[in-house]
Coordinates of C-alpha atoms and ligand atoms in Angstrom, one line a residue:
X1 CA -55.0 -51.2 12.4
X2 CA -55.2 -47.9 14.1
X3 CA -57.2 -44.9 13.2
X4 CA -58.8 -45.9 9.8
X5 CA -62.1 -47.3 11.2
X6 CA -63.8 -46.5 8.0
X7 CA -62.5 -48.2 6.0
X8 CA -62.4 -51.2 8.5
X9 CA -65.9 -51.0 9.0
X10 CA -67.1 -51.4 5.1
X11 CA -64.5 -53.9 4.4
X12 CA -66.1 -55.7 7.4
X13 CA -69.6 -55.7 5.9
X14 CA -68.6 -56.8 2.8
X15 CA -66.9 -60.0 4.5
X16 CA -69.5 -60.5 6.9
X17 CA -72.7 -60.0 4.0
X18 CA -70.3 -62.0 1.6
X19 CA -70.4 -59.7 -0.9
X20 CA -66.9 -59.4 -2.1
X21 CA -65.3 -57.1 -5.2
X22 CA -62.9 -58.3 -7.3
X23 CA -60.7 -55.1 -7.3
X24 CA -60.1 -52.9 -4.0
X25 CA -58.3 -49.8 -4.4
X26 CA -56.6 -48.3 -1.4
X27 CA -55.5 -44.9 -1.3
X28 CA -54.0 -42.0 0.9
X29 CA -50.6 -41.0 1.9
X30 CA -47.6 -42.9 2.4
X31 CA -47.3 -44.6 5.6
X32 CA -50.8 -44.9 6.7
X33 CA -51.4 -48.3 6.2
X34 CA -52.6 -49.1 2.7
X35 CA -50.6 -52.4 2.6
X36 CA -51.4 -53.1 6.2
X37 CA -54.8 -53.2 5.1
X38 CA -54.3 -55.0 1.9
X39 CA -52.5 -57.8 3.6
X40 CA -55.0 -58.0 6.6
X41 CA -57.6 -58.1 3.9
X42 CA -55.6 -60.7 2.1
X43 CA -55.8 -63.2 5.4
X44 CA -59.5 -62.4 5.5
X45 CA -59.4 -64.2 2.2
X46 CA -57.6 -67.1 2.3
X47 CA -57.7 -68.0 6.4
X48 CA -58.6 -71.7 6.7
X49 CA -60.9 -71.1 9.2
X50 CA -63.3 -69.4 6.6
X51 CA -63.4 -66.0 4.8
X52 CA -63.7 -64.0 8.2
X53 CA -63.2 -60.4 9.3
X54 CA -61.2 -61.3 12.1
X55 CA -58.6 -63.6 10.6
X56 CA -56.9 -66.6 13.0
X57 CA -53.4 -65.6 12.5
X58 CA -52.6 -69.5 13.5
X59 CA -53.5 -71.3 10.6
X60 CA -50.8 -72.1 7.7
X61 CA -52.4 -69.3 5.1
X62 CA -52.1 -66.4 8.4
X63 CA -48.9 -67.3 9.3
X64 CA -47.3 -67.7 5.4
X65 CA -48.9 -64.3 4.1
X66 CA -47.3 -62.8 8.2
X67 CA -43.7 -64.6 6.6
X68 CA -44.8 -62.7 3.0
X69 CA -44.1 -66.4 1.5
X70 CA -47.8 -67.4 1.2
X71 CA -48.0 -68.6 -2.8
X72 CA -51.3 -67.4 -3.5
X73 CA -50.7 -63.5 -2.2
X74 CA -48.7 -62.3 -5.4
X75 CA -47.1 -58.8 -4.4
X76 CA -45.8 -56.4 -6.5
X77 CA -44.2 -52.8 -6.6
X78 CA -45.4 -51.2 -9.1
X79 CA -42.3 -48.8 -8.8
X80 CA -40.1 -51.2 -9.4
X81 CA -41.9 -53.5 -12.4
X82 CA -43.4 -51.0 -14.6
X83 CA -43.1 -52.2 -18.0
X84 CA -45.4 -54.0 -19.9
X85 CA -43.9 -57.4 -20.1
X86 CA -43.6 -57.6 -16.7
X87 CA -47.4 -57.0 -16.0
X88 CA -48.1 -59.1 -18.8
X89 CA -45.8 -61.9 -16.8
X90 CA -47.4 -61.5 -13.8
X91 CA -51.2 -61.8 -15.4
X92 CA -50.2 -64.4 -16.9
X93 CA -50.8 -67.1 -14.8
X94 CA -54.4 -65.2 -13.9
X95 CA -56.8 -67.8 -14.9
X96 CA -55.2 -70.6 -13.2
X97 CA -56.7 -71.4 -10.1
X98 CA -55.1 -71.1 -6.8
X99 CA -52.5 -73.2 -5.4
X100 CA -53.2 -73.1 -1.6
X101 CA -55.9 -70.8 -0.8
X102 CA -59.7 -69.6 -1.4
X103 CA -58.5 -66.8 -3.5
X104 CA -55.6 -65.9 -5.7
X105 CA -54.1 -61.8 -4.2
X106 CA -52.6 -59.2 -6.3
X107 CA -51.3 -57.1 -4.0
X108 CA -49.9 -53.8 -6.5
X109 CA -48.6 -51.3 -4.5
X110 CA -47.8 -47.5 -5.9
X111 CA -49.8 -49.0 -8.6
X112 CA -49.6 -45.5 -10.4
X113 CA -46.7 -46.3 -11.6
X114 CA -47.6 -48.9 -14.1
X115 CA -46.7 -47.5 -18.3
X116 CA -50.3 -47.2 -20.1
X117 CA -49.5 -50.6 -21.7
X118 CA -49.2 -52.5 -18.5
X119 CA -52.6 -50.2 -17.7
X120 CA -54.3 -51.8 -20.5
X121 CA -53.2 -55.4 -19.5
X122 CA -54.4 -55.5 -16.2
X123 CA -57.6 -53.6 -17.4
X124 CA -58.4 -56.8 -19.3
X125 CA -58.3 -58.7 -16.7
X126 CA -60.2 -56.2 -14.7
X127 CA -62.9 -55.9 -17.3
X128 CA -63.6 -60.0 -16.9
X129 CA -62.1 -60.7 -13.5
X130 CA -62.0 -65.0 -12.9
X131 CA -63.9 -65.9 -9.3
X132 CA -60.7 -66.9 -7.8
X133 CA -58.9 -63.7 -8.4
X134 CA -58.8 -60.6 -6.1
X135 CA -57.2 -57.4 -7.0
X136 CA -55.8 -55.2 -4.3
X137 CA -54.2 -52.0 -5.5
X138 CA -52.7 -49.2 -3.3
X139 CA -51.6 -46.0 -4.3
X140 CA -50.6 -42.2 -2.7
X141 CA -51.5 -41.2 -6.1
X142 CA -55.0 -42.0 -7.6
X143 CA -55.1 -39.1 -10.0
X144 CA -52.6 -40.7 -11.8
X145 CA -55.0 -43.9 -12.6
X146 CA -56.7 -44.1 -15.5
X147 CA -60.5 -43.4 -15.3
X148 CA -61.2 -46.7 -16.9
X149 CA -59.1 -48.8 -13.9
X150 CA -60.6 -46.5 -11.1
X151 CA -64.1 -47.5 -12.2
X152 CA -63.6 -50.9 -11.4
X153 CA -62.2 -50.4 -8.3
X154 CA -64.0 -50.0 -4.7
X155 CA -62.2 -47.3 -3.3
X156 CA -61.2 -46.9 0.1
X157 CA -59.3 -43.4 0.7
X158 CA -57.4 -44.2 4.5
X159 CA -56.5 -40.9 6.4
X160 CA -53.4 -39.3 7.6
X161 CA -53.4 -40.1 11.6
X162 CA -53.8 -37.3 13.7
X163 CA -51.0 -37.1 16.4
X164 CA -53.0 -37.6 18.9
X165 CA -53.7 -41.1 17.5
X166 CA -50.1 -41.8 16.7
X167 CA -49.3 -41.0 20.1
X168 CA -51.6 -43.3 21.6
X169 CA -50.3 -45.8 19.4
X170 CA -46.8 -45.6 20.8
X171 CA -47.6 -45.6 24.2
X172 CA -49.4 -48.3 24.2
X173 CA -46.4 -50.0 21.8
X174 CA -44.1 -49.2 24.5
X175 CA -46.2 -50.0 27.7
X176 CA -46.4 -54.1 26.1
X177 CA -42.3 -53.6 25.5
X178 CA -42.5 -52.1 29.2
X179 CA -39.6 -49.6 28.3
X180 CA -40.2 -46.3 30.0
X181 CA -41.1 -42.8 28.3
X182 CA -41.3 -38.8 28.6
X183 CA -44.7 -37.7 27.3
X184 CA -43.4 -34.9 25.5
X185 CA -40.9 -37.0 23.9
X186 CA -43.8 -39.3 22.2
X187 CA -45.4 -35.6 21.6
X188 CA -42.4 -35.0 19.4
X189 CA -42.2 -38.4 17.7
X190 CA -46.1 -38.3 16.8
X191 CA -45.7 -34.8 15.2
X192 CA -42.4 -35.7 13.3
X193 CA -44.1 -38.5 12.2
X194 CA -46.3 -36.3 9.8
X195 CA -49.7 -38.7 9.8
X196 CA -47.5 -41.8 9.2
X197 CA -47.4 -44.6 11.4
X198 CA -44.8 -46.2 9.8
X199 CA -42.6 -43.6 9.8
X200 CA -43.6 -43.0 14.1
X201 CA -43.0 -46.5 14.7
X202 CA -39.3 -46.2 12.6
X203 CA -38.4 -42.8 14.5
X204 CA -39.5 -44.8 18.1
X205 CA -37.3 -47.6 17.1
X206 CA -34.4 -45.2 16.3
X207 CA -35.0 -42.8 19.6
X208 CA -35.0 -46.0 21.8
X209 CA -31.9 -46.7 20.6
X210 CA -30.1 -43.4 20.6
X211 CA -31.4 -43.5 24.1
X212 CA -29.8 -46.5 25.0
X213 CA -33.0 -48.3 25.6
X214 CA -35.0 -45.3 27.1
X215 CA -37.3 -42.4 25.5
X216 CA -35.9 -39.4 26.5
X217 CA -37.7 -35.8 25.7
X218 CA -33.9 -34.0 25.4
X219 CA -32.2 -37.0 23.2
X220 CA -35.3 -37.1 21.2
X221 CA -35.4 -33.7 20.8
X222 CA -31.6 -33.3 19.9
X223 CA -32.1 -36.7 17.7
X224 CA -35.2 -35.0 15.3
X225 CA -33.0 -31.3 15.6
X226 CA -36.4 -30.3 17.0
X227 CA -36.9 -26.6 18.6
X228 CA -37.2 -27.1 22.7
X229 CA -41.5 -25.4 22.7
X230 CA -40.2 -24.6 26.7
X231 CA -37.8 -21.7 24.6
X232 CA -41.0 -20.9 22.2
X233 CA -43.7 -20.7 25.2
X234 CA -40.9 -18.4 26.7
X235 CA -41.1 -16.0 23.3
X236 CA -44.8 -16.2 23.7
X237 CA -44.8 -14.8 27.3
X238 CA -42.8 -11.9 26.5
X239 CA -44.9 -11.2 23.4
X240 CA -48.0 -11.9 25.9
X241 CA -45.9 -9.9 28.5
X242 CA -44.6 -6.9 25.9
X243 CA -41.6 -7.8 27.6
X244 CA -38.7 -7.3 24.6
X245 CA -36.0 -7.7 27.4
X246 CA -36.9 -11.1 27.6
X247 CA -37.8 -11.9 24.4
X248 CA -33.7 -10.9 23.0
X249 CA -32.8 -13.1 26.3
X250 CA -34.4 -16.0 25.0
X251 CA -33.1 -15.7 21.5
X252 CA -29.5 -15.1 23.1
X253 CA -30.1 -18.2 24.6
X254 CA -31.3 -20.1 21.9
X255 CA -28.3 -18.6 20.0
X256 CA -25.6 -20.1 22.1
X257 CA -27.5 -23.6 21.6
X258 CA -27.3 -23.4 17.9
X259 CA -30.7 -23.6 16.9
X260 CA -31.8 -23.2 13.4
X261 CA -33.6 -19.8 14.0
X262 CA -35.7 -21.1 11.1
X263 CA -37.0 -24.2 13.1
X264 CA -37.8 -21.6 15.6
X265 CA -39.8 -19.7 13.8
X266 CA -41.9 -22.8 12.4
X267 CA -42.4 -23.9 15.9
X268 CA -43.6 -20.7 16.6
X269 CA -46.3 -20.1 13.7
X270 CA -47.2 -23.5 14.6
X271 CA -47.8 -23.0 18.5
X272 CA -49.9 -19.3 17.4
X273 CA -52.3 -21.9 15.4
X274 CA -52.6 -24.0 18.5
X275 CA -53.3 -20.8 20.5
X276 CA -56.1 -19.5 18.2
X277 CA -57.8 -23.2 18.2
X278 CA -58.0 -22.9 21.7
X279 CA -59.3 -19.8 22.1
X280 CA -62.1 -20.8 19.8
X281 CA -62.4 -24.2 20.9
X282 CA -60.8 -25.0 23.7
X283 CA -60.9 -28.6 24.4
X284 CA -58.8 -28.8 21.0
X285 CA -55.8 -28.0 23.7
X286 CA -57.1 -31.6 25.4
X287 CA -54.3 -33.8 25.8
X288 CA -51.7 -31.9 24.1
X289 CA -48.5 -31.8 26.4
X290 CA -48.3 -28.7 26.5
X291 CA -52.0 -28.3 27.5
X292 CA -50.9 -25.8 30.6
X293 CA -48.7 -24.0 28.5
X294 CA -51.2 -23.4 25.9
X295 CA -54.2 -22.7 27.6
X296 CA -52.5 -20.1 29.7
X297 CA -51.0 -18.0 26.6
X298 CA -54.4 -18.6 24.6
X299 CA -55.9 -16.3 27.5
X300 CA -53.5 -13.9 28.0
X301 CA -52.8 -12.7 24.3
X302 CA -55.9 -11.1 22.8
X303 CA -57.5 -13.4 19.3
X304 CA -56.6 -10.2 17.3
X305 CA -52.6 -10.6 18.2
X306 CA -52.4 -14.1 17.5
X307 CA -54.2 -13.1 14.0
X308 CA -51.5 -10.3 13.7
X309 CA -48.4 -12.5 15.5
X310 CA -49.3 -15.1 12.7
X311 CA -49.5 -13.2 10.0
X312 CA -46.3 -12.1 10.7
X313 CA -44.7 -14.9 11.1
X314 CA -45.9 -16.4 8.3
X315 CA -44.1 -14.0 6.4
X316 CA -41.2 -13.9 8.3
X317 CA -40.8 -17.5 6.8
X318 CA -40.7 -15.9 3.8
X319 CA -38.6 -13.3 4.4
X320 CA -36.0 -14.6 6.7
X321 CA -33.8 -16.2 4.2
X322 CA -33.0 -12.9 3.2
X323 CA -31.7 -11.4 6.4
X324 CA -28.0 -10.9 6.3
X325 CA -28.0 -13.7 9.5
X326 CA -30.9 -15.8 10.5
X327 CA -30.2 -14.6 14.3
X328 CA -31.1 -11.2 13.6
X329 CA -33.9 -11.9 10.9
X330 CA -35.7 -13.9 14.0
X331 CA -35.2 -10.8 16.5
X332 CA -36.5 -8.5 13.5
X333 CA -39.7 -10.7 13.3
X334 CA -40.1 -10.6 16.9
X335 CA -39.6 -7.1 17.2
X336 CA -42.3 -6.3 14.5
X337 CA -44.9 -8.8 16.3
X338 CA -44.3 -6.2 19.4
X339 CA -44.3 -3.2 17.3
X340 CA -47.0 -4.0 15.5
X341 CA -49.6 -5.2 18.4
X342 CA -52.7 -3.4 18.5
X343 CA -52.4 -2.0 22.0
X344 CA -49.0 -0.6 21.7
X345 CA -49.3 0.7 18.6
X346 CA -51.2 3.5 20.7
X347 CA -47.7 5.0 21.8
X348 CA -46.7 5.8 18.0
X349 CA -49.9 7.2 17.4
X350 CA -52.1 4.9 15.5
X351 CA -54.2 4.3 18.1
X352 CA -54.9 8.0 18.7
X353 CA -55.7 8.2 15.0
X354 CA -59.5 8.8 14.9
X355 CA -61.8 10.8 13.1
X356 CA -63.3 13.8 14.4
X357 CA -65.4 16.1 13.2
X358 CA -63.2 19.2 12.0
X359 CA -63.3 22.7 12.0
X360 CA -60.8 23.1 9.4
X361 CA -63.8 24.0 6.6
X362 CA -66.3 26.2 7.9
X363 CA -67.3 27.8 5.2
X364 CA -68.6 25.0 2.9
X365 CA -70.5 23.8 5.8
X366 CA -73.8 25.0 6.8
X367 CA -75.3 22.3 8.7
X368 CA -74.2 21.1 12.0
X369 CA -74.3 17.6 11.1
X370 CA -73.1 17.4 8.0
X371 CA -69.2 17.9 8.1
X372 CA -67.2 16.2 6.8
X373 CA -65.1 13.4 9.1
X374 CA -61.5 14.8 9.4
X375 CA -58.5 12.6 10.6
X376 CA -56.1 14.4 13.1
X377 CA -53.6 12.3 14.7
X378 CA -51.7 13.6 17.7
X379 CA -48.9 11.7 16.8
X380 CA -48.5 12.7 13.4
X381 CA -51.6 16.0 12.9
X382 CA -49.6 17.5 10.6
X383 CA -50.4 18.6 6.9
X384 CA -49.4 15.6 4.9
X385 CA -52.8 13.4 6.8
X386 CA -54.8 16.6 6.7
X387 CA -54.3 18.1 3.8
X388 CA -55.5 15.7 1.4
X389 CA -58.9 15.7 3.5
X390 CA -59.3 19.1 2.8
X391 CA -59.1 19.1 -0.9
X392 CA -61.5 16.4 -0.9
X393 CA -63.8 18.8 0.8
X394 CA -62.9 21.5 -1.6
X395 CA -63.1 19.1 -4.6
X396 CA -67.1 18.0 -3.5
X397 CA -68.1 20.0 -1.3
X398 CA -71.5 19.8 0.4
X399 CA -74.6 20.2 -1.5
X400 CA -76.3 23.6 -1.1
X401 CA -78.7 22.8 1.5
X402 CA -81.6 24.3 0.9
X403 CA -84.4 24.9 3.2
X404 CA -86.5 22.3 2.2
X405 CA -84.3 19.6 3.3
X406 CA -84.1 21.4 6.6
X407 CA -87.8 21.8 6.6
X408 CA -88.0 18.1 5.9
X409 CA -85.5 16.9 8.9
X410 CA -88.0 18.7 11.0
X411 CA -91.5 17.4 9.5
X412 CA -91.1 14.0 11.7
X413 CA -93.0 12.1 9.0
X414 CA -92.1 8.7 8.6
X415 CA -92.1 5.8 6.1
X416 CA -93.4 6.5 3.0
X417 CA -94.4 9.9 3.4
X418 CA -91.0 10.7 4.4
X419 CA -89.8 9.2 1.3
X420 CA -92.1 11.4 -0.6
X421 CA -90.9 14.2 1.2
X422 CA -86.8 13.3 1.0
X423 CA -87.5 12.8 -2.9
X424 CA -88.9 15.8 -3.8
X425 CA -87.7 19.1 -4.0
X426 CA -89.0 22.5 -3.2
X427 CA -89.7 25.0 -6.3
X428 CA -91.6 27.6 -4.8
X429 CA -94.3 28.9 -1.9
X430 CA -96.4 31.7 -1.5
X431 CA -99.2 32.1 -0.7
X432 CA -100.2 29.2 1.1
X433 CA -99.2 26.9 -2.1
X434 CA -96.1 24.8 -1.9
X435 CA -95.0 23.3 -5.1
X436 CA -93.3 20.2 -5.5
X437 CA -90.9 18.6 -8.4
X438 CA -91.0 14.7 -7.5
X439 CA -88.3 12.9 -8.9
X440 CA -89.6 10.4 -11.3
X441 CA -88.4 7.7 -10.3
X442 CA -90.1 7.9 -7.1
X443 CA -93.6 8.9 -9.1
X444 CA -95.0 6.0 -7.2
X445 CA -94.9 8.0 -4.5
X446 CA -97.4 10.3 -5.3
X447 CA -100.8 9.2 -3.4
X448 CA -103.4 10.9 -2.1
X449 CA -102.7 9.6 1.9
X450 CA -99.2 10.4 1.3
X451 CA -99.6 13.9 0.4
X452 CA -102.3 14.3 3.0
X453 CA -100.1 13.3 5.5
X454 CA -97.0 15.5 4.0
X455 CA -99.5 18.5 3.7
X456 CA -100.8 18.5 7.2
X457 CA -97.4 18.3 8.7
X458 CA -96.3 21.4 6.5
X459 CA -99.5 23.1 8.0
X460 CA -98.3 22.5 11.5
X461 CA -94.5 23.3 10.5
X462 CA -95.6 27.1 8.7
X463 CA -98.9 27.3 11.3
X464 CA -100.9 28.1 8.2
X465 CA -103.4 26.4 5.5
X466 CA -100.9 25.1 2.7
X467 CA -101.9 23.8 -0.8
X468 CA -99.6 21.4 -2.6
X469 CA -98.9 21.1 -6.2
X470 CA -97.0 18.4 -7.5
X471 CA -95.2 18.0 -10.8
X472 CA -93.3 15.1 -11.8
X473 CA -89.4 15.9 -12.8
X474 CA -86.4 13.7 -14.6
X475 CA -84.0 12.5 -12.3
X476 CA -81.5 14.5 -13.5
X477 CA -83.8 17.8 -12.9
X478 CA -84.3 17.0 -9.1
X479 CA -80.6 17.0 -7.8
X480 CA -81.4 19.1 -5.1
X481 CA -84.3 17.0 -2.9
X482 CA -83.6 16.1 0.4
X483 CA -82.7 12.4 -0.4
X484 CA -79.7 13.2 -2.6
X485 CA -78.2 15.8 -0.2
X486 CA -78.2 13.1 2.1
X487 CA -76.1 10.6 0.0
X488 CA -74.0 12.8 -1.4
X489 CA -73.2 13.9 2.1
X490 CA -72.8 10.2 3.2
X491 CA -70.8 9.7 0.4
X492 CA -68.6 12.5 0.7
X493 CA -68.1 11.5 4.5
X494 CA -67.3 7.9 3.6
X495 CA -65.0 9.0 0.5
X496 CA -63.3 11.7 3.3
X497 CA -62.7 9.1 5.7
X498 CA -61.2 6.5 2.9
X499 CA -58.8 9.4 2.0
X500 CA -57.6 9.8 5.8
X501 CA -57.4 6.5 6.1
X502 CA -55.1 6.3 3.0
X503 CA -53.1 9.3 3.6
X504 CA -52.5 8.2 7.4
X505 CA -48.7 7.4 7.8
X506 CA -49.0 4.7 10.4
X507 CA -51.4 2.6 7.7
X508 CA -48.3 3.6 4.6
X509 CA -46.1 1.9 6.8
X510 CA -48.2 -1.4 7.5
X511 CA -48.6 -1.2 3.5
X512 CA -45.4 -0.9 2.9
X513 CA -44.3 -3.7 5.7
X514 CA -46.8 -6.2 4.8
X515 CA -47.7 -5.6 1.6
X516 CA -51.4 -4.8 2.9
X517 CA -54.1 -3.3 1.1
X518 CA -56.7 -0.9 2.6
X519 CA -60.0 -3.0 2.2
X520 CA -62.0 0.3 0.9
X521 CA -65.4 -0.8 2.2
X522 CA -64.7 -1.6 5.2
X523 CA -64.0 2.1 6.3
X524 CA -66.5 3.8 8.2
X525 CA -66.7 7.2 8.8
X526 CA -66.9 7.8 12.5
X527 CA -69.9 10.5 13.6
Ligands
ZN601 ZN1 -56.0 -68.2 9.5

C-alpha cells in the first residue's frame, strides 16, 4: 500500500490491541486503493498464522483471498447487485459460521449503490452483527449512505496520491521489472493518472507496450495526446522575455504539430500555478522534472504577472471555444497576457495615470493642501478622464475654511486638546474673549486641563490674554469645526479619486475585457 499511511497505521492498532469493529467503511476516490485495503485487511483476518498486521501471504487463506477464490471473503459489487433480493441472498447465510477461516468478509464495493431496501437488510445485520462476521464496505460516495449505516461504520477516508508519490511508485515498479525509463515520461504518467494508482499502473502497462517494451517521454507523450511543457516553458519565456516574436513562433510551431490549442492552454494555467507555488514556497518545485525550468521562470516573471497571466488564462478557457479557430483564440490570449502586464502597460498610458494635485479649480480652493486629487494621464489627459473630476469638485466643493480651522492647524496641541479644538467651532472674538460652540457629541471634551491647555496656546497664537467661553451646540449646528472640514475634505479627495479612477479609459477597458469591478475601497487618493 502506498501513500495512505493513515489509514494503515489505525487499522494496525486495532489488529495489534485486538480490538476489531465489525463494520469498516473505506472511502475516497476511485483508484486509490479502497479494495486493496479491504482485501489486505481481509488476510489480516483470516491468515493461519494468527490475526496479524503483516499477513504471511504463504499460507492457504493468503494465497486463496490473492486467487479471489478464498470461501470465507464474500465480495460483492454493489453496482451490479442492487436489488433487495439479492442483498437479502447474500445475508442470508450471515449467521452461519465460517467455512475455512477466523472470520466470515463482506467485501461491498460502491456500496452506495444498494436500493433503501437492501439498505435496510444489511442494516439489520449491522445493528446485531454475529462475532464471526466482518463488514467491509467501500465507496467514492459516502454521502450517498444512509446516516443510520454510516454510524456503524469506522471510517477510513484514503487520499488521492499526490504525483509525486505515484511517481515514486512506478519507478520503483519498473526498476524490480528492470525495463528502462525517461523521467519526464513517468512525470506524465503520474499526472494523467489523476491521484489513482490504478489507473498509473494501467497507463504504465499500456506506455510500455506502445513503446515496445521501453518508457519513452515522446511516445508517452503522443500516447496520453499530452502538450510537450518544452513548447509551454518556451511561451513562458517570451511572456517572461516580452518577446511576442517568439511567442507567435512557438504557436506556429505548435500549429504545424496539431496540438489541441486547448490542451495548450491547460498546460499553461497549470505551469502559472506551479510558478506562483514556487515563488512562495520554493521547495514545492523539489523534484518536479521540470524543476530548472520552473524555478528559472518563477524568478524572472514578477508574482503580480503570474496573478494577472492566470487570470487570464483562466478565462481564456472559458472563452476560447468561442473564437472563430482555436489557433488564433490561443495567440489572442497570449497577446492580452502581454498587453495586459503591468510594466508594459506603461507605454499605453496606464502606467503614467496618476493623481496629481490640479490646478484646474482654483477658485474653490483656498488652502494649499486641501485640493482635490486630479487624474491627468499623458496618454489619454483629455476631457472625457478630467471632466467628470471637475464636476465632482463643483458638485461638493470644499468647505468654507474658516480661520479657526487654520488657527487650529497652527495651535500644535495634541491629543485630546486637539480634539477639543478640531470639534469646536469659532463664533466670535473680541476683546480678549473667544467663544466656542462644542459639538455635543464631543461634550466630554470639555475639561478644565483641556481648555487650559487650548487657552494658553491661543494666548501664545494672538500674543494676548484670551478668555474662553464655551457653549455646547447640536451636531447639526457645528458643521463648520475644524474636524468636519477635514473629513469632508478627505472624503471629497477619496470620492474625486474613485471618480478618476472610474472615468480612466485604460481601467473601462480592463472592465470591459475581464469583466472587472473597481474594488471602491481600495482607492487611495495619492497626496
Ligand atoms: Zn497467511
Amino acid at each position: 500500500m502506498i501513500g495512505q499511511e493513515h489509514v494503515l497505521r489505525a487499522l494496525i492498532n486495532a489488529l495489534d490491541n485486538d480490538r476489531l469493529h465489525h463494520a469498516y467503511l473505506f472511502t475516497g476516490t476511485r483508484g486509490v486503493g479502497k479494495t486493496t485495503v479491504a482485501r489486505i485487511f481481509a488476510k489480516s483476518l483470516n491468515c493461519e498464522k494468527g490475526i496479524t498486521y503483516s499477513p504471511c501471504g504463504v499460507c492457504s487463506a493468503c494465497t486463496e483471498i490473492d486467487q479471489g477464490r478464498f470461501v470465507d471473503l464474500i465480495e460483492v459489487d454493489a453496482a451490479s447487485r442492487t436489488k433487495v433480493e439479492d442483498t437479502r441472498e447474500l445475508l442470508e447465510n450471515v449467521q452461519y459460521a465460517p467455512t475455512r477461516g477466523r472470520f466470515k468478509v463482506y467485501l461491498i464495493d460502491e456500496v452506495h449503490m444498494l436500493s433503501t431496501h437492501s439498505f435496510n437488510a444489511l442494516l439489520k445485520t449491522l445493528e446485531e452483527p454475529p462475532p464471526h462476521v466482518k463488514f467491509l464496505l467501500a465507496t467514492t460516495d459516502p454521502q450517498k449512505l444512509p446516516v443510520t449505516i454510516l454510524s456503524r461504520c469506522l471510517q477510513f477516508n484514503l487520499k488521492r496520491m499526490a504525483p509525486e508519490m505515484i511517481a515514486g511508485h512506478l519507478e520503483y515498479v519498473l526498476g524490480e521489472e528492470g525495463i528502462s525509463f525517461d523521467k519526464p515520461a513517468i512525470a506524465q504518467i503520474s499526472e494523467g493518472a489523476d491521484g489513482s494508482m490504478r489507473d498509473a499502473l494501467s497507463l504504465l502497462d499500456q506506455a510500455i507496450a506502445y513503446g515496445g517494451g521501453k518508457l519513452v517521454d515522446d511516445e508517452v507523450r503522443a500516447m496520453l495526446g499530452t502538450v510537450d511543457r518544452r513548447h509551454v516553458y518556451k511561451l513562458l519565456q517570451g511572456l517572461a522575455d516580452a518577446d511576442a516574436a517568439s511567442i507567435l513562433e512557438t504557436i506556429n510551431g505548435l500549429a504545424q504539430q496539431g496540438v489541441d490549442f486547448t490542451a495548450v492552454l491547460a498546460e499553461l494555467v497549470s505551469q502559472l500555478h506551479k510558478l506562483a507555488l514556487a515563488q512562495v514556497v520554493p521547495q514545492t518545485a523539489e523534484g518536479l522534472a521540470e524543476q530548472e525550468a520552473i524555478t528559472a521562470l518563477a524568478q524572472a516573471i514578477p508574482q503580480e504577472d503570474i496573478q494577472l497571466y492566470y487570470q487570464i488564462g483562466l478565462i481564456g478557457r472559458r472563452d476560447l471555444p468561442f473564437a472563430p479557430e482555436l489557433r488564433s483564440g490561443f495567440e489572442m490570449i497570449m497577446l492580452r497576457m502581454l498587453a495586459f502586464r503591468p510594466d508594459a502597460s506603461s507605454q499605453s498610458g496606464l502606467q503614467q495615470t496618476q493623481i496629481q494635485t490640479s490646478n484646474t479649480a482654483p477658485k474653490q480652493v483656498s488652502q494649499k493642501n486641501s485640493q482635490p486629487p486630479v487624474v491627468t494621464s499623458k496618454a489619454y489627459s483629455n476631457t472625457a478622464s478630467a471632466a467628470p473630476v471637475k464636476s465632482a469638485i463643483a458638485e461638493r466643493g470644499p468647505a468654507v475654511t474658516g480661520s479657526w480651522h487654520k488657527i487650529v492647524a497652527q495651535l500644535g496641541l495634541k491629543g485630546m486638546a486637539q480634539q477639543l479644538a478640531a470639534n469646536s467651532e469659532m463664533i466670535s472674538r473680541d476683546n480678549g474673549v473667544i467663544r466656542l460652540a462644542l459639538s455635543s457629541q464631543h461634550a466630554s471634551l470639555r475639561r478644565k486641563s483641556l481648555e487650559m491647555q487650548l487657552q494658553a496656546a491661543l494666548q501664545t497664537y494672538f500674543g494676548e490674554p484670551i478668555k474662553l467661553e464655551f457653549s455646547i451646540a447640536a451636531g447639526t449646528q457645528t458643521q463648520h469645526t475644524p474636524a468636519v472640514i477635514d473629513k469632508r475634505q478627505a472624503e471629497n479627495k477619496q470620492q474625486a479619486a474613485v471618480d478618476a479612477i472610474n472615468a480612466d479609459p485604460n481601467v473601462r477597458r480592463i472592465q470591459e475585457s475581464f469583466n472587472a469591478q473597481v474594488v471602491t475601497d481600495s482607492v487611495r487618493p495619492i497626496e
